[in-house]
Amino acid sequence: MAHLTPGGIKKKKGSDDMTVPEFAMPPDAVPGIAQVIVDAWQGKPSLNKILDRVQSGPQKGMATSDAVTQATTAINAAAPKYNLKRVVIISEDEHDSGYTMETENDVVFVLPRQSRVDTGGANLLETAKLLMACTPNGI
């Protein structure tokens, strides 16, 4: 059986040192961040570039400056008192392929696949909250 490189989020290029979430999200933060998921699923203009990536050069595959700006603005607005310097939102595919953080200040969130839910059906906010509790399926 072939050895598979683990997915996840790597701290540095050329390293297999993986980040491991070791925290519990404050309950008052959950609804706001879940709303970011719903807004992304619904294609809100304020989040239309969060998954844009640099297409060539040494930064290929990294989030564009517009993606970082949109993600940072959305997450900082999602809960009281957030003031993160640099937020990157990645897809589940990027996570599973082993996304590498660009800077030490990156705070990386995983956007759950929209295909996991019937966006015309159930309460999207409650569904997003549930997916947030699943790793790596949620922010």
C-alpha positions as protocol buffer text, in pm:
chain_id: "A"
residue {
  index: 1
  type: MET
  ca { x: 0 y: 0 z: 0 }
}
residue {
  index: 2
  type: ALA
  ca { x: 139 y: 341 z: -97 }
}
residue {
  index: 3
  type: HIS
  ca { x: 215 y: 593 z: 175 }
}
residue {
  index: 4
  type: LEU
  ca { x: -26 y: 885 z: 156 }
}
residue {
  index: 5
  type: THR
  ca { x: 76 y: 1233 z: 261 }
}
residue {
  index: 6
  type: PRO
  ca { x: -157 y: 1342 z: 538 }
}
residue {
  index: 7
  type: GLY
  ca { x: -409 y: 1613 z: 462 }
}
residue {
  index: 8
  type: GLY
  ca { x: -461 y: 1902 z: 696 }
}
residue {
  index: 9
  type: ILE
  ca { x: -294 y: 2238 z: 737 }
}
residue {
  index: 10
  type: LYS
  ca { x: 85 y: 2253 z: 739 }
}
residue {
  index: 11
  type: LYS
  ca { x: 257 y: 2524 z: 939 }
}
residue {
  index: 12
  type: LYS
  ca { x: 545 y: 2577 z: 694 }
}
residue {
  index: 13
  type: LYS
  ca { x: 643 y: 2485 z: 340 }
}
residue {
  index: 14
  type: GLY
  ca { x: 869 y: 2181 z: 324 }
}
residue {
  index: 15
  type: SER
  ca { x: 756 y: 2062 z: 666 }
}
residue {
  index: 16
  type: ASP
  ca { x: 513 y: 1792 z: 771 }
}
residue {
  index: 17
  type: ASP
  ca { x: 445 y: 1982 z: 1095 }
}
residue {
  index: 18
  type: MET
  ca { x: 65 y: 1997 z: 1105 }
}
residue {
  index: 19
  type: THR
  ca { x: -153 y: 2239 z: 1295 }
}
residue {
  index: 20
  type: VAL
  ca { x: -400 y: 2077 z: 1529 }
}
residue {
  index: 21
  type: PRO
  ca { x: -697 y: 2275 z: 1658 }
}
residue {
  index: 22
  type: GLU
  ca { x: -686 y: 2268 z: 2036 }
}
residue {
  index: 23
  type: PHE
  ca { x: -959 y: 2502 z: 2147 }
}
residue {
  index: 24
  type: ALA
  ca { x: -1328 y: 2530 z: 2206 }
}
residue {
  index: 25
  type: MET
  ca { x: -1506 y: 2809 z: 2024 }
}
residue {
  index: 26
  type: PRO
  ca { x: -1688 y: 3051 z: 2254 }
}
residue {
  index: 27
  type: PRO
  ca { x: -2063 y: 2988 z: 2221 }
}
residue {
  index: 28
  type: ASP
  ca { x: -2133 y: 3351 z: 2131 }
}
residue {
  index: 29
  type: ALA
  ca { x: -1902 y: 3320 z: 1828 }
}
residue {
  index: 30
  type: VAL
  ca { x: -2078 y: 3021 z: 1673 }
}
residue {
  index: 31
  type: PRO
  ca { x: -2381 y: 3195 z: 1514 }
}
residue {
  index: 32
  type: GLY
  ca { x: -2171 y: 3467 z: 1351 }
}
residue {
  index: 33
  type: ILE
  ca { x: -1916 y: 3230 z: 1203 }
}
residue {
  index: 34
  type: ALA
  ca { x: -2191 y: 2991 z: 1093 }
}
residue {
  index: 35
  type: GLN
  ca { x: -2347 y: 3289 z: 912 }
}
residue {
  index: 36
  type: VAL
  ca { x: -2017 y: 3335 z: 724 }
}
residue {
  index: 37
  type: ILE
  ca { x: -2056 y: 2976 z: 598 }
}
residue {
  index: 38
  type: VAL
  ca { x: -2417 y: 3040 z: 490 }
}
residue {
  index: 39
  type: ASP
  ca { x: -2319 y: 3366 z: 319 }
}
residue {
  index: 40
  type: ALA
  ca { x: -2040 y: 3187 z: 129 }
}
residue {
  index: 41
  type: TRP
  ca { x: -2278 y: 2908 z: 24 }
}
residue {
  index: 42
  type: GLN
  ca { x: -2525 y: 3168 z: -98 }
}
residue {
  index: 43
  type: GLY
  ca { x: -2260 y: 3350 z: -303 }
}
residue {
  index: 44
  type: LYS
  ca { x: -2278 y: 3683 z: -120 }
}
residue {
  index: 45
  type: PRO
  ca { x: -2067 y: 3946 z: -302 }
}
residue {
  index: 46
  type: SER
  ca { x: -1873 y: 4024 z: 16 }
}
residue {
  index: 47
  type: LEU
  ca { x: -1732 y: 3670 z: 2 }
}
residue {
  index: 48
  type: ASN
  ca { x: -1706 y: 3613 z: -373 }
}
residue {
  index: 49
  type: LYS
  ca { x: -1324 y: 3597 z: -368 }
}
residue {
  index: 50
  type: ILE
  ca { x: -1252 y: 3401 z: -48 }
}
residue {
  index: 51
  type: LEU
  ca { x: -1136 y: 3096 z: -242 }
}
residue {
  index: 52
  type: ASP
  ca { x: -931 y: 3287 z: -503 }
}
residue {
  index: 53
  type: ARG
  ca { x: -573 y: 3160 z: -524 }
}
residue {
  index: 54
  type: VAL
  ca { x: -251 y: 3289 z: -680 }
}
residue {
  index: 55
  type: GLN
  ca { x: -221 y: 3112 z: -1016 }
}
residue {
  index: 56
  type: SER
  ca { x: 156 y: 3121 z: -1078 }
}
residue {
  index: 57
  type: GLY
  ca { x: 495 y: 3200 z: -931 }
}
residue {
  index: 58
  type: PRO
  ca { x: 636 y: 3117 z: -590 }
}
residue {
  index: 59
  type: GLN
  ca { x: 306 y: 3193 z: -413 }
}
residue {
  index: 60
  type: LYS
  ca { x: 105 y: 2964 z: -641 }
}
residue {
  index: 61
  type: GLY
  ca { x: -186 y: 2813 z: -452 }
}
residue {
  index: 62
  type: MET
  ca { x: -180 y: 3071 z: -174 }
}
residue {
  index: 63
  type: ALA
  ca { x: -480 y: 3293 z: -104 }
}
residue {
  index: 64
  type: THR
  ca { x: -487 y: 3617 z: -303 }
}
residue {
  index: 65
  type: SER
  ca { x: -482 y: 3946 z: -114 }
}
residue {
  index: 66
  type: ASP
  ca { x: -853 y: 3992 z: -199 }
}
residue {
  index: 67
  type: ALA
  ca { x: -930 y: 3647 z: -55 }
}
residue {
  index: 68
  type: VAL
  ca { x: -746 y: 3729 z: 267 }
}
residue {
  index: 69
  type: THR
  ca { x: -914 y: 4070 z: 297 }
}
residue {
  index: 70
  type: GLN
  ca { x: -1262 y: 3925 z: 249 }
}
residue {
  index: 71
  type: ALA
  ca { x: -1201 y: 3635 z: 488 }
}
residue {
  index: 72
  type: THR
  ca { x: -1044 y: 3854 z: 756 }
}
residue {
  index: 73
  type: THR
  ca { x: -1324 y: 4111 z: 734 }
}
residue {
  index: 74
  type: ALA
  ca { x: -1597 y: 3845 z: 749 }
}
residue {
  index: 75
  type: ILE
  ca { x: -1453 y: 3651 z: 1043 }
}
residue {
  index: 76
  type: ASN
  ca { x: -1365 y: 3963 z: 1244 }
}
residue {
  index: 77
  type: ALA
  ca { x: -1721 y: 4088 z: 1195 }
}
residue {
  index: 78
  type: ALA
  ca { x: -1869 y: 3749 z: 1286 }
}
residue {
  index: 79
  type: ALA
  ca { x: -1821 y: 3770 z: 1660 }
}
residue {
  index: 80
  type: PRO
  ca { x: -1767 y: 4040 z: 1917 }
}
residue {
  index: 81
  type: LYS
  ca { x: -1410 y: 4141 z: 1992 }
}
residue {
  index: 82
  type: TYR
  ca { x: -1246 y: 3950 z: 1706 }
}
residue {
  index: 83
  type: ASN
  ca { x: -940 y: 4128 z: 1570 }
}
residue {
  index: 84
  type: LEU
  ca { x: -746 y: 3865 z: 1377 }
}
residue {
  index: 85
  type: LYS
  ca { x: -463 y: 3996 z: 1158 }
}
residue {
  index: 86
  type: ARG
  ca { x: -489 y: 3751 z: 871 }
}
residue {
  index: 87
  type: VAL
  ca { x: -763 y: 3498 z: 801 }
}
residue {
  index: 88
  type: VAL
  ca { x: -763 y: 3246 z: 518 }
}
residue {
  index: 89
  type: ILE
  ca { x: -1068 y: 3036 z: 432 }
}
residue {
  index: 90
  type: ILE
  ca { x: -988 y: 2717 z: 242 }
}
residue {
  index: 91
  type: SER
  ca { x: -1198 y: 2448 z: 80 }
}
residue {
  index: 92
  type: GLU
  ca { x: -1226 y: 2094 z: 213 }
}
residue {
  index: 93
  type: ASP
  ca { x: -1030 y: 1979 z: -93 }
}
residue {
  index: 94
  type: GLU
  ca { x: -744 y: 2214 z: -5 }
}
residue {
  index: 95
  type: HIS
  ca { x: -750 y: 2084 z: 351 }
}
residue {
  index: 96
  type: ASP
  ca { x: -751 y: 1722 z: 240 }
}
residue {
  index: 97
  type: SER
  ca { x: -461 y: 1788 z: 1 }
}
residue {
  index: 98
  type: GLY
  ca { x: -252 y: 1943 z: 278 }
}
residue {
  index: 99
  type: TYR
  ca { x: -285 y: 2322 z: 266 }
}
residue {
  index: 100
  type: THR
  ca { x: 31 y: 2509 z: 373 }
}
residue {
  index: 101
  type: MET
  ca { x: -1 y: 2832 z: 570 }
}
residue {
  index: 102
  type: GLU
  ca { x: 166 y: 3131 z: 406 }
}
residue {
  index: 103
  type: THR
  ca { x: 255 y: 3317 z: 726 }
}
residue {
  index: 104
  type: GLU
  ca { x: 279 y: 3240 z: 1096 }
}
residue {
  index: 105
  type: ASN
  ca { x: -12 y: 3479 z: 1153 }
}
residue {
  index: 106
  type: ASP
  ca { x: -254 y: 3287 z: 932 }
}
residue {
  index: 107
  type: VAL
  ca { x: -570 y: 3168 z: 1102 }
}
residue {
  index: 108
  type: VAL
  ca { x: -714 y: 2908 z: 864 }
}
residue {
  index: 109
  type: PHE
  ca { x: -1081 y: 2808 z: 848 }
}
residue {
  index: 110
  type: VAL
  ca { x: -1223 y: 2524 z: 637 }
}
residue {
  index: 111
  type: LEU
  ca { x: -1540 y: 2604 z: 442 }
}
residue {
  index: 112
  type: PRO
  ca { x: -1772 y: 2301 z: 441 }
}
residue {
  index: 113
  type: ARG
  ca { x: -1866 y: 2169 z: 98 }
}
residue {
  index: 114
  type: GLN
  ca { x: -2195 y: 2315 z: -11 }
}
residue {
  index: 115
  type: SER
  ca { x: -2282 y: 1981 z: -171 }
}
residue {
  index: 116
  type: ARG
  ca { x: -2321 y: 1835 z: 179 }
}
residue {
  index: 117
  type: VAL
  ca { x: -2651 y: 2019 z: 229 }
}
residue {
  index: 118
  type: ASP
  ca { x: -2975 y: 2084 z: 50 }
}
residue {
  index: 119
  type: THR
  ca { x: -2947 y: 2463 z: 39 }
}
residue {
  index: 120
  type: GLY
  ca { x: -3312 y: 2489 z: -60 }
}
residue {
  index: 121
  type: GLY
  ca { x: -3428 y: 2282 z: 233 }
}
residue {
  index: 122
  type: ALA
  ca { x: -3335 y: 2280 z: 600 }
}
residue {
  index: 123
  type: ASN
  ca { x: -3227 y: 2571 z: 815 }
}
residue {
  index: 124
  type: LEU
  ca { x: -2888 y: 2662 z: 670 }
}
residue {
  index: 125
  type: LEU
  ca { x: -2765 y: 2840 z: 981 }
}
residue {
  index: 126
  type: GLU
  ca { x: -2831 y: 2536 z: 1201 }
}
residue {
  index: 127
  type: THR
  ca { x: -2676 y: 2307 z: 940 }
}
residue {
  index: 128
  type: ALA
  ca { x: -2364 y: 2527 z: 928 }
}
residue {
  index: 129
  type: LYS
  ca { x: -2338 y: 2512 z: 1309 }
}
residue {
  index: 130
  type: LEU
  ca { x: -2346 y: 2134 z: 1296 }
}
residue {
  index: 131
  type: LEU
  ca { x: -2082 y: 2116 z: 1024 }
}
residue {
  index: 132
  type: MET
  ca { x: -1859 y: 2350 z: 1225 }
}
residue {
  index: 133
  type: ALA
  ca { x: -1843 y: 2080 z: 1490 }
}
residue {
  index: 134
  type: CYS
  ca { x: -1710 y: 1826 z: 1239 }
}
residue {
  index: 135
  type: THR
  ca { x: -1341 y: 1822 z: 1157 }
}
residue {
  index: 136
  type: PRO
  ca { x: -1242 y: 1904 z: 887 }
}
residue {
  index: 137
  type: ASN
  ca { x: -1591 y: 1972 z: 758 }
}
residue {
  index: 138
  type: GLY
  ca { x: -1635 y: 2305 z: 923 }
}
residue {
  index: 139
  type: ILE
  ca { x: -1482 y: 2636 z: 996 }
}
